[in-house]
Tab-separated table of C-alpha atoms in Angstrom:
chain	number	residue	atom	x	y	z
A	1	MET	CA	19.845	15.982	12.711
A	2	ASN	CA	21.145	15.232	16.205
A	3	GLU	CA	20.860	11.718	17.538
A	4	ALA	CA	17.526	11.636	19.376
A	5	THR	CA	17.586	9.607	22.587
A	6	LEU	CA	15.078	8.483	25.199
A	7	GLU	CA	15.308	6.895	28.621
A	8	ILE	CA	13.680	3.485	28.882
A	9	SER	CA	13.017	1.106	31.785
A	10	LEU	CA	12.440	-2.542	31.134
A	11	THR	CA	13.047	-6.011	32.492
A	12	VAL	CA	15.643	-8.095	30.691
A	13	ASN	CA	16.063	-11.705	31.781
A	14	GLY	CA	14.505	-10.887	35.127
A	15	GLU	CA	16.651	-7.838	35.823
A	16	GLN	CA	15.227	-4.301	35.974
A	17	ILE	CA	17.197	-1.977	33.705
A	18	THR	CA	17.035	1.758	33.017
A	19	LYS	CA	19.092	3.197	30.146
A	20	THR	CA	19.127	6.069	27.705
A	21	VAL	CA	19.132	4.796	24.136
A	22	PRO	CA	19.168	6.302	20.637
A	23	VAL	CA	15.578	6.131	19.380
A	24	ARG	CA	16.711	4.512	16.140
A	25	GLN	CA	18.487	1.625	17.892
A	26	HIS	CA	16.699	-1.682	17.443
A	27	LEU	CA	16.130	-4.047	20.321
A	28	VAL	CA	18.853	-6.557	19.485
A	29	ASP	CA	21.581	-3.934	19.121
A	30	PHE	CA	20.514	-2.686	22.545
A	31	LEU	CA	20.601	-6.172	24.056
A	32	ARG	CA	23.940	-7.047	22.495
A	33	ASN	CA	25.854	-3.784	22.563
A	34	GLU	CA	24.492	-2.093	25.670
A	35	LEU	CA	23.754	-5.107	27.878
A	36	GLY	CA	26.123	-7.756	26.520
A	37	PHE	CA	23.450	-10.375	25.823
A	38	THR	CA	25.112	-11.616	22.660
A	39	GLY	CA	22.954	-14.738	22.396
A	40	SER	CA	20.540	-12.907	20.117
A	41	HIS	CA	22.172	-12.815	16.708
A	42	LEU	CA	21.823	-10.477	13.775
A	43	GLY	CA	21.614	-12.161	10.403
A	44	CYS	CA	19.722	-10.208	7.804
A	45	GLU	CA	18.539	-7.290	9.939
A	46	HIS	CA	15.358	-6.968	7.934
A	47	GLY	CA	13.101	-9.617	9.407
A	48	VAL	CA	13.756	-12.558	7.117
A	49	CYS	CA	16.200	-14.863	8.913
A	50	GLY	CA	14.903	-15.130	12.495
A	51	ALA	CA	18.351	-15.249	14.139
A	52	CYS	CA	17.424	-12.203	16.252
A	53	SER	CA	14.247	-13.718	17.750
A	54	VAL	CA	13.612	-12.656	21.338
A	55	ARG	CA	10.652	-12.926	23.661
A	56	VAL	CA	8.853	-9.687	24.483
A	57	ASP	CA	5.934	-9.874	26.917
A	58	ASP	CA	5.590	-13.615	26.337
A	59	ALA	CA	5.551	-13.441	22.522
A	60	VAL	CA	8.414	-14.245	20.159
A	61	VAL	CA	9.272	-11.258	17.992
A	62	ARG	CA	11.936	-10.224	15.520
A	63	GLY	CA	14.388	-8.240	17.648
A	64	CYS	CA	15.615	-6.335	14.595
A	65	LEU	CA	12.091	-5.144	13.722
A	66	MET	CA	11.368	-3.531	17.063
A	67	LEU	CA	12.993	-0.404	18.402
A	68	ALA	CA	14.587	-0.553	21.844
A	69	VAL	CA	12.417	2.420	22.880
A	70	GLN	CA	9.342	0.327	22.073
A	71	ALA	CA	10.418	-2.168	24.730
A	72	ASP	CA	9.968	0.509	27.412
A	73	GLY	CA	8.024	-1.174	30.222
A	74	ALA	CA	8.265	-4.616	28.593
A	75	ASN	CA	9.528	-7.936	29.872
A	76	VAL	CA	12.251	-9.111	27.505
A	77	VAL	CA	13.753	-12.594	27.597
A	78	THR	CA	16.717	-13.700	25.486
A	79	VAL	CA	18.195	-17.151	25.053
A	80	GLU	CA	20.440	-16.395	28.055
A	81	GLY	CA	17.366	-15.881	30.209
A	82	LEU	CA	15.703	-19.031	28.918
A	83	THR	CA	18.879	-20.982	29.659
A	84	GLU	CA	19.197	-19.591	33.166
A	85	THR	CA	15.649	-20.508	34.190
A	86	GLY	CA	16.008	-24.026	32.797
A	87	GLU	CA	12.786	-23.603	30.825
A	88	ILE	CA	14.241	-25.220	27.716
A	89	ALA	CA	16.966	-27.415	29.248
A	90	ASP	CA	15.422	-30.528	27.695
A	91	LEU	CA	15.190	-28.890	24.269
A	92	GLN	CA	18.823	-27.782	24.478
A	93	LYS	CA	19.899	-31.299	25.494
A	94	ASN	CA	17.998	-32.751	22.535
A	95	PHE	CA	19.578	-30.208	20.170
A	96	VAL	CA	23.006	-31.419	21.302
A	97	GLU	CA	22.112	-35.106	21.183
A	98	ARG	CA	20.559	-34.876	17.722
A	99	ASN	CA	23.306	-32.559	16.475
A	100	ALA	CA	20.647	-30.014	15.531
A	101	MET	CA	23.233	-27.294	15.005
A	102	GLN	CA	26.463	-26.977	13.149
A	103	CYS	CA	27.687	-23.394	13.121
A	104	GLY	CA	25.126	-22.468	15.788
A	105	TYR	CA	24.273	-19.058	14.409
A	106	CYS	CA	20.550	-19.762	14.059
A	107	THR	CA	20.297	-21.823	17.248
A	108	PRO	CA	19.200	-19.144	19.763
A	109	GLY	CA	16.430	-18.049	17.395
A	110	MET	CA	15.392	-21.650	16.783
A	111	LEU	CA	15.303	-22.402	20.517
A	112	ILE	CA	13.299	-19.327	21.458
A	113	THR	CA	10.812	-19.890	18.613
A	114	ALA	CA	10.447	-23.608	19.362
A	115	ALA	CA	9.955	-22.786	23.058
A	116	GLU	CA	6.486	-21.452	22.175
A	117	LEU	CA	5.466	-24.949	21.118
A	118	LEU	CA	6.630	-26.326	24.465
A	119	HIS	CA	4.717	-23.933	26.703
A	120	ASP	CA	1.517	-25.851	26.577
A	121	PRO	CA	2.574	-28.874	24.549
A	122	LYS	CA	0.048	-30.455	22.183
A	123	PRO	CA	0.584	-33.295	19.755
A	124	VAL	CA	1.962	-31.689	16.591
A	125	SER	CA	2.973	-33.112	13.242
A	126	ARG	CA	6.426	-32.621	11.797
A	127	GLU	CA	4.799	-30.421	9.189
A	128	GLU	CA	3.393	-28.180	11.922
A	129	ILE	CA	6.816	-27.943	13.563
A	130	ARG	CA	8.290	-26.947	10.203
A	131	GLY	CA	5.513	-24.393	9.755
A	132	HIS	CA	6.150	-22.932	13.191
A	133	LEU	CA	9.886	-22.645	12.501
A	134	SER	CA	9.454	-21.483	8.886
A	135	GLY	CA	10.585	-17.968	9.784
A	136	ASN	CA	13.969	-19.155	11.016
A	137	PHE	CA	16.698	-19.862	8.506
A	138	CYS	CA	19.348	-22.518	9.093
A	139	ARG	CA	22.060	-22.735	6.466
A	140	CYS	CA	23.804	-25.848	7.842
A	141	THR	CA	21.563	-28.621	9.023
A	142	GLY	CA	18.878	-28.936	6.378
A	143	TYR	CA	16.377	-28.614	9.266
A	144	HIS	CA	15.755	-32.338	9.667
A	145	ALA	CA	17.743	-32.657	12.889
A	146	ILE	CA	16.142	-29.495	14.298
A	147	VAL	CA	12.658	-30.854	13.660
A	148	ASP	CA	13.763	-34.148	15.260
A	149	ALA	CA	14.984	-32.373	18.398
A	150	VAL	CA	11.806	-30.308	18.756
A	151	GLU	CA	9.589	-33.329	18.092
A	152	THR	CA	11.451	-35.455	20.649
A	153	THR	CA	11.143	-32.723	23.277
A	154	ILE	CA	7.413	-32.247	22.715
A	155	ASN	CA	6.727	-35.979	22.800
A	156	LYS	CA	8.741	-36.396	25.993
A	157	ARG	CA	6.907	-33.546	27.685
A	158	LEU	CA	3.546	-34.974	26.603
A	159	GLU	CA	4.554	-38.420	27.942
A	160	GLU	CA	5.600	-36.994	31.267
A	161	GLY	CA	2.484	-34.802	31.428
B	1	MET	CA	22.302	-1.927	8.102
B	2	LYS	CA	21.026	0.478	10.697
B	3	ALA	CA	18.052	2.805	10.577
B	4	PRO	CA	18.756	6.436	9.696
B	5	LYS	CA	18.226	9.163	12.285
B	6	PHE	CA	14.647	10.128	12.977
B	7	ASN	CA	12.577	11.652	15.733
B	8	TYR	CA	10.325	9.354	17.694
B	9	ILE	CA	7.113	10.223	19.491
B	10	LYS	CA	5.096	7.691	21.412
B	11	ALA	CA	1.510	8.876	21.012
B	12	GLU	CA	-0.473	8.527	24.229
B	13	THR	CA	-3.921	9.092	22.732
B	14	ARG	CA	-5.677	8.810	19.399
B	15	GLN	CA	-6.206	12.576	19.348
B	16	GLN	CA	-2.485	13.178	19.866
B	17	ALA	CA	-1.635	10.802	17.011
B	18	LEU	CA	-4.079	12.598	14.701
B	19	GLU	CA	-2.732	16.026	15.661
B	20	LEU	CA	0.838	14.903	15.038
B	21	LEU	CA	-0.115	13.472	11.651
B	22	ASP	CA	-1.820	16.726	10.779
B	23	GLN	CA	1.150	18.860	11.814
B	24	LEU	CA	3.875	16.680	10.324
B	25	GLY	CA	2.207	15.792	7.023
B	26	GLU	CA	4.490	13.712	4.792
B	27	GLU	CA	7.317	14.027	7.344
B	28	GLY	CA	5.429	11.906	9.847
B	29	ARG	CA	5.089	8.147	9.590
B	30	ILE	CA	2.848	5.973	11.710
B	31	LEU	CA	4.671	3.118	13.432
B	32	ALA	CA	2.161	0.306	14.022
B	33	GLY	CA	3.509	-3.268	14.091
B	34	GLY	CA	6.599	-2.103	12.233
B	35	GLN	CA	7.068	-5.395	10.413
B	36	SER	CA	7.269	-3.690	7.007
B	37	LEU	CA	8.371	-0.217	8.087
B	38	MET	CA	11.339	-1.375	10.173
B	39	PRO	CA	12.951	-3.366	7.322
B	40	THR	CA	12.692	-0.321	5.044
B	41	LEU	CA	14.296	1.810	7.761
B	42	ASN	CA	17.085	-0.704	8.361
B	43	MET	CA	17.745	-0.847	4.624
B	44	ARG	CA	17.458	2.949	4.435
B	45	LEU	CA	14.759	2.726	1.813
B	46	SER	CA	12.684	5.210	3.759
B	47	GLN	CA	13.704	8.212	5.793
B	48	PRO	CA	10.813	9.655	7.767
B	49	GLY	CA	11.410	12.799	9.835
B	50	THR	CA	9.353	11.535	12.756
B	51	LEU	CA	7.928	8.166	13.688
B	52	ILE	CA	4.595	8.360	15.488
B	53	ASP	CA	4.327	5.169	17.516
B	54	ILE	CA	0.672	4.194	18.075
B	55	ASN	CA	1.341	0.915	19.902
B	56	LYS	CA	0.349	2.373	23.263
B	57	VAL	CA	-2.755	4.189	22.047
B	58	SER	CA	-5.816	2.543	23.553
B	59	GLY	CA	-8.996	1.780	21.641
B	60	LEU	CA	-7.384	0.919	18.321
B	61	GLY	CA	-7.472	-2.863	18.678
B	62	GLY	CA	-9.985	-5.640	19.107
B	63	ILE	CA	-12.429	-7.710	17.085
B	64	THR	CA	-16.187	-7.434	17.633
B	65	LEU	CA	-19.276	-8.717	15.862
B	66	GLU	CA	-21.912	-6.036	15.442
B	67	GLY	CA	-24.981	-7.350	13.662
B	68	ASN	CA	-23.799	-8.511	10.241
B	69	VAL	CA	-20.487	-6.716	10.398
B	70	VAL	CA	-17.171	-7.701	11.950
B	71	ARG	CA	-15.340	-4.650	13.253
B	72	ILE	CA	-11.560	-5.051	13.487
B	73	GLY	CA	-9.474	-2.344	15.117
B	74	ALA	CA	-6.515	-1.328	12.955
B	75	MET	CA	-3.940	-2.195	15.646
B	76	THR	CA	-5.227	-5.759	16.013
B	77	ARG	CA	-2.203	-7.988	15.585
B	78	HIS	CA	-2.225	-10.805	13.024
B	79	VAL	CA	-1.942	-13.386	15.801
B	80	GLU	CA	-5.177	-12.096	17.365
B	81	VAL	CA	-6.985	-12.252	14.031
B	82	ALA	CA	-5.636	-15.777	13.462
B	83	ASN	CA	-6.855	-16.954	16.882
B	84	SER	CA	-10.204	-15.141	16.896
B	85	PRO	CA	-13.330	-17.327	17.146
B	86	ILE	CA	-15.343	-14.485	15.541
B	87	ILE	CA	-13.072	-14.521	12.486
B	88	ALA	CA	-13.110	-18.334	12.310
B	89	GLU	CA	-16.900	-18.420	12.366
B	90	HIS	CA	-17.867	-15.392	10.310
B	91	LEU	CA	-14.894	-14.676	8.053
B	92	PRO	CA	-13.389	-18.045	7.115
B	93	LEU	CA	-11.616	-16.443	4.132
B	94	ILE	CA	-9.525	-14.348	6.506
B	95	ALA	CA	-8.946	-17.297	8.823
B	96	GLU	CA	-7.602	-19.290	5.871
B	97	ALA	CA	-5.504	-16.385	4.605
B	98	MET	CA	-3.893	-15.909	8.021
B	99	GLN	CA	-1.994	-19.167	7.578
B	100	HIS	CA	-0.054	-17.438	4.822
B	101	VAL	CA	0.602	-14.141	6.580
B	102	ALA	CA	4.339	-14.047	7.232
B	103	HIS	CA	5.944	-16.096	9.991
B	104	HIS	CA	5.067	-16.767	13.588
B	105	ALA	CA	7.212	-14.018	15.117
B	106	VAL	CA	6.069	-11.462	12.545
B	107	ARG	CA	2.391	-12.310	13.153
B	108	ASN	CA	2.945	-11.684	16.863
B	109	ARG	CA	3.736	-8.062	16.106
B	110	GLY	CA	2.339	-7.099	12.676
B	111	THR	CA	-1.133	-5.561	12.483
B	112	ILE	CA	-4.039	-5.881	10.059
B	113	GLY	CA	-4.335	-2.108	9.808
B	114	GLY	CA	-0.643	-1.728	9.067
B	115	SER	CA	-0.893	-4.234	6.253
B	116	ILE	CA	-3.896	-2.461	4.699
B	117	ALA	CA	-2.453	1.017	5.216
B	118	LEU	CA	0.816	0.039	3.507
B	119	ALA	CA	-0.946	-1.847	0.671
B	120	ASP	CA	1.985	-4.059	-0.243
B	121	PRO	CA	1.005	-5.753	-3.517
B	122	ALA	CA	2.020	-9.163	-2.138
B	123	ALA	CA	0.016	-8.827	1.090
B	124	GLU	CA	-2.964	-11.034	1.901
B	125	MET	CA	-5.231	-8.695	3.867
B	126	PRO	CA	-5.744	-6.106	1.101
B	127	ALA	CA	-6.950	-8.891	-1.221
B	128	CYS	CA	-9.261	-10.276	1.470
B	129	VAL	CA	-10.907	-6.956	2.289
B	130	LEU	CA	-11.477	-6.287	-1.412
B	131	ALA	CA	-12.932	-9.768	-1.932
B	132	LEU	CA	-15.245	-9.358	1.064
B	133	GLY	CA	-16.427	-5.852	0.182
B	134	ALA	CA	-15.083	-4.312	3.372
B	135	THR	CA	-15.173	-0.671	4.388
B	136	LEU	CA	-12.032	1.037	5.660
B	137	VAL	CA	-12.457	3.751	8.249
B	138	VAL	CA	-9.893	6.545	8.380
B	139	GLU	CA	-9.747	9.440	10.777
B	140	SER	CA	-8.087	12.857	10.793
B	141	VAL	CA	-8.388	15.906	13.031
B	142	LYS	CA	-11.223	16.956	10.716
B	143	GLY	CA	-13.219	13.809	11.364
B	144	ARG	CA	-13.962	10.327	10.217
B	145	ARG	CA	-14.369	8.994	6.691
B	146	GLU	CA	-15.423	5.614	5.364
B	147	ILE	CA	-13.858	4.290	2.166
B	148	ALA	CA	-15.101	1.211	0.293
B	149	ALA	CA	-12.301	-1.265	-0.377
B	150	GLU	CA	-13.021	-0.885	-4.141
B	151	ASP	CA	-12.084	2.785	-3.920
B	152	TYR	CA	-9.236	2.413	-1.445
B	153	PHE	CA	-6.427	0.611	-3.300
B	154	LYS	CA	-5.049	2.939	-5.971
B	155	GLY	CA	-1.732	1.431	-7.017
B	156	LEU	CA	1.660	0.311	-5.771
B	157	TYR	CA	1.685	1.241	-2.052
B	158	GLU	CA	-0.845	3.899	-2.981
B	159	THR	CA	-4.228	4.228	-1.286
B	160	ALA	CA	-7.066	6.699	-0.898
B	161	ARG	CA	-5.898	7.476	2.636
B	162	GLU	CA	-4.543	11.028	2.901
B	163	ALA	CA	-1.230	11.788	4.634
B	164	ASN	CA	-3.052	13.302	7.632
B	165	GLU	CA	-5.396	10.343	8.030
B	166	LEU	CA	-5.013	7.329	10.277
B	167	LEU	CA	-6.616	4.009	9.365
B	168	VAL	CA	-8.572	3.164	12.521
B	169	GLU	CA	-11.004	0.359	11.703
B	170	ILE	CA	-11.865	-2.260	9.156
B	171	LEU	CA	-15.566	-3.130	8.797
B	172	ILE	CA	-16.195	-6.431	7.072
B	173	PRO	CA	-19.640	-7.845	6.295
B	174	VAL	CA	-19.894	-11.444	7.530
B	175	GLU	CA	-19.713	-14.129	4.869
B	176	LYS	CA	-23.279	-15.000	3.919
B	177	LEU	CA	-24.829	-18.295	4.834
B	178	GLY	CA	-24.284	-20.703	1.958
B	179	ASP	CA	-21.327	-18.783	0.500
B	180	VAL	CA	-17.995	-20.510	0.319
B	181	SER	CA	-14.547	-18.990	0.310
B	182	VAL	CA	-11.118	-20.184	-0.729
B	183	PHE	CA	-7.726	-18.575	-0.196
B	184	LEU	CA	-4.681	-19.821	-2.090
B	185	GLU	CA	-1.133	-18.527	-2.229
B	186	LEU	CA	2.195	-19.638	-3.627
B	187	ALA	CA	5.449	-18.475	-2.033
B	188	GLN	CA	9.026	-19.686	-2.274
B	189	ARG	CA	9.091	-20.401	1.459
B	190	HIS	CA	5.890	-20.698	3.494
B	191	GLY	CA	5.170	-17.245	4.924
B	192	ASP	CA	7.380	-15.350	2.497
B	193	PHE	CA	6.174	-12.771	-0.014
B	194	ALA	CA	3.603	-14.195	-2.408
B	195	MET	CA	4.597	-15.068	-5.961
B	196	ALA	CA	0.889	-15.325	-6.767
B	197	GLY	CA	-2.319	-15.695	-4.839
B	198	LEU	CA	-6.051	-15.185	-4.838
B	199	ALA	CA	-8.997	-14.703	-2.553
B	200	CYS	CA	-12.236	-16.257	-3.786
B	201	VAL	CA	-15.763	-15.818	-2.437
B	202	ALA	CA	-18.532	-17.709	-4.203
B	203	ARG	CA	-22.142	-18.766	-4.123
B	204	VAL	CA	-22.586	-22.139	-5.760
B	205	SER	CA	-25.765	-24.001	-6.613
B	206	ASN	CA	-25.846	-27.327	-8.485
B	207	LYS	CA	-22.194	-27.011	-9.491
B	208	THR	CA	-22.914	-23.598	-10.989
B	209	PHE	CA	-21.377	-20.348	-9.753
B	210	GLU	CA	-24.256	-17.959	-9.120
B	211	ASP	CA	-22.074	-15.246	-7.698
B	212	LEU	CA	-18.305	-14.972	-7.597
B	213	ARG	CA	-15.512	-12.659	-6.599
B	214	LEU	CA	-11.906	-13.434	-7.482
B	215	VAL	CA	-9.279	-11.036	-6.178
B	216	TYR	CA	-5.672	-11.530	-7.267
B	217	PHE	CA	-2.573	-10.359	-5.402
B	218	GLY	CA	1.177	-10.806	-5.627
B	219	SER	CA	1.184	-10.384	-9.392
B	220	GLU	CA	-0.357	-6.923	-9.825
B	221	ASP	CA	0.514	-3.512	-8.377
B	222	LYS	CA	-2.588	-3.732	-6.162
B	223	PRO	CA	-5.268	-6.298	-5.332
B	224	THR	CA	-7.160	-6.793	-8.578
B	225	LEU	CA	-10.610	-8.144	-9.345
B	226	GLY	CA	-10.602	-10.743	-12.127
B	227	THR	CA	-13.686	-9.408	-13.890
B	228	GLY	CA	-13.157	-11.322	-17.139
B	229	ALA	CA	-12.494	-14.604	-15.380
B	230	ILE	CA	-15.568	-14.083	-13.218
B	231	ALA	CA	-17.738	-13.370	-16.289
B	232	ALA	CA	-16.398	-16.513	-17.965
B	233	VAL	CA	-17.568	-18.662	-15.070
B	234	VAL	CA	-20.744	-17.214	-13.571
B	235	GLY	CA	-23.951	-18.877	-14.718
B	236	ARG	CA	-22.205	-21.858	-16.318
B	237	THR	CA	-22.029	-25.378	-14.951
B	238	TRP	CA	-18.485	-25.948	-13.720
B	239	SER	CA	-16.490	-28.068	-16.162
B	240	ALA	CA	-13.037	-28.442	-17.683
B	241	ASP	CA	-14.125	-26.102	-20.515
B	242	CYS	CA	-15.254	-23.554	-18.006
B	243	LYS	CA	-11.915	-23.765	-16.195
B	244	GLU	CA	-10.073	-23.151	-19.434
B	245	ALA	CA	-12.319	-20.211	-20.317
B	246	ALA	CA	-11.576	-18.635	-16.930
B	247	ALA	CA	-7.823	-19.082	-17.418
B	248	ASN	CA	-7.993	-17.549	-20.918
B	249	ALA	CA	-10.037	-14.596	-19.727
B	250	LEU	CA	-7.598	-14.001	-16.901
B	251	ALA	CA	-4.888	-13.005	-19.385
B	252	ASN	CA	-6.913	-9.821	-20.046
B	253	ASP	CA	-7.637	-9.162	-16.361
B	254	LEU	CA	-4.045	-9.233	-15.187
B	255	ASP	CA	-0.874	-7.465	-16.182
B	256	PRO	CA	1.674	-9.068	-13.857
B	257	MET	CA	4.824	-7.322	-12.653
B	258	THR	CA	8.164	-9.048	-12.832
B	259	ASN	CA	9.962	-8.909	-9.483
B	260	LEU	CA	12.193	-11.011	-7.231
B	261	GLN	CA	9.327	-13.443	-6.713
B	262	GLY	CA	9.012	-14.305	-10.388
B	263	SER	CA	8.628	-13.160	-13.966
B	264	ALA	CA	5.410	-11.721	-15.392
B	265	ALA	CA	4.872	-14.790	-17.581
B	266	MET	CA	5.344	-17.193	-14.685
B	267	LYS	CA	3.033	-15.195	-12.433
B	268	LEU	CA	0.269	-15.179	-15.037
B	269	HIS	CA	0.678	-18.936	-15.397
B	270	LEU	CA	0.539	-19.430	-11.621
B	271	GLN	CA	-2.569	-17.248	-11.286
B	272	LYS	CA	-4.295	-19.329	-13.964
B	273	VAL	CA	-3.390	-22.529	-12.135
B	274	LEU	CA	-4.560	-21.098	-8.811
B	275	THR	CA	-7.845	-19.969	-10.392
B	276	GLY	CA	-8.622	-23.539	-11.465
B	277	ARG	CA	-7.664	-24.885	-8.059
B	278	ALA	CA	-9.677	-22.264	-6.188
B	279	LEU	CA	-12.813	-22.863	-8.253
B	280	ASP	CA	-12.453	-26.648	-7.905
B	281	ALA	CA	-12.128	-26.148	-4.142
B	282	ALA	CA	-15.150	-23.837	-4.057
B	283	ILE	CA	-17.298	-26.448	-5.848
B	284	GLU	CA	-16.043	-29.109	-3.452
B	285	ARG	CA	-16.653	-26.985	-0.356
B	286	ALA	CA	-20.132	-26.019	-1.573
B	287	GLY	CA	-20.898	-29.704	-2.114
B	288	ALA	CA	-19.671	-30.618	1.331
B	289	ALA	CA	-21.622	-27.846	3.075
């Protein structure tokens, strides 16, 4: 069978992009290999680890479980885009201060998943933060520092209104 | 691990999707949320000739209350079911089960219809629709067909849906006033595949189960009604003896599979423990109501 391809147009980190892609290419391979947004990582490539999390039309999804062709017409944001807009600058600062990463492989996925809790911040328990991040593996930190960083960021945002 | 080569067609309309399914037969696979299909593609466990993407087909989603029935479109994503006030009010079993359905990012994309069409033995929604006596609506170019949940789940990933049929709707009768429901699941990590779990719907009066449905998942090849356990409990005042009788009867209802989530013996043990917990919770919830 020949490699089937399709042309797609989408917005990635605010930029309009049109490209022809193999239909079997998943979204993160497209973002990394075709566009150079290497912030989205590939861990397990079957939806278990969460390292590939990206935002598609305002919802966090597994980038390895969505085909690039399915993002036709979508608004895709990666950790690079989130960094550029400053949307999670406080969360990133708290990750550094609390040492919430060691090797850093899971960090983009953690940040982009945690960002959903910060959109419209509500008081949440540590258990709820853990529940929200339960789909993202970290093999270094033991999660405690990550939960600390997310909790601190939410509380600060709630304080500042 | 990359997906094998396949053809991809984005269906624009329901009719087009049905025609493609009819023409392609076993070579065609519906791509709904993709949260189970994509992993099998990436691991090359499945090799469909053509993926028929129904994500852009209109009219396949949404949750509505029509009289005593909740109608859920097959493409309704888990996150919508989890956040639906209709589900929270009329189908609390499903609302409770949703807390166990995969992880946040997967719920944003996965669909209720996809879960029921695939019939993964560890999935929550098949057990819920069987416990609630739902009707599954499938459609082909030849027309529409309604299948009772009892007749739908046939075995491991095997259902009464034909290769040319698309699951389009799930019709679930609302939980009756005075009924209570309990959903319990054990997984190694919250949101992962179930080691054991059950969906329980009960009518309780004076600490006695008048009516009861216990549907087990995660341990069997398909969602399974615990008929012996139910018979051991209904009509008797709930007690420690009664709990033990239910657990003993369950050994004849279930024939657990050993898999990565646990051995057959451990799964049977866990299902017995969950049965006691679920029935305790049902008594408590009935008392509190």
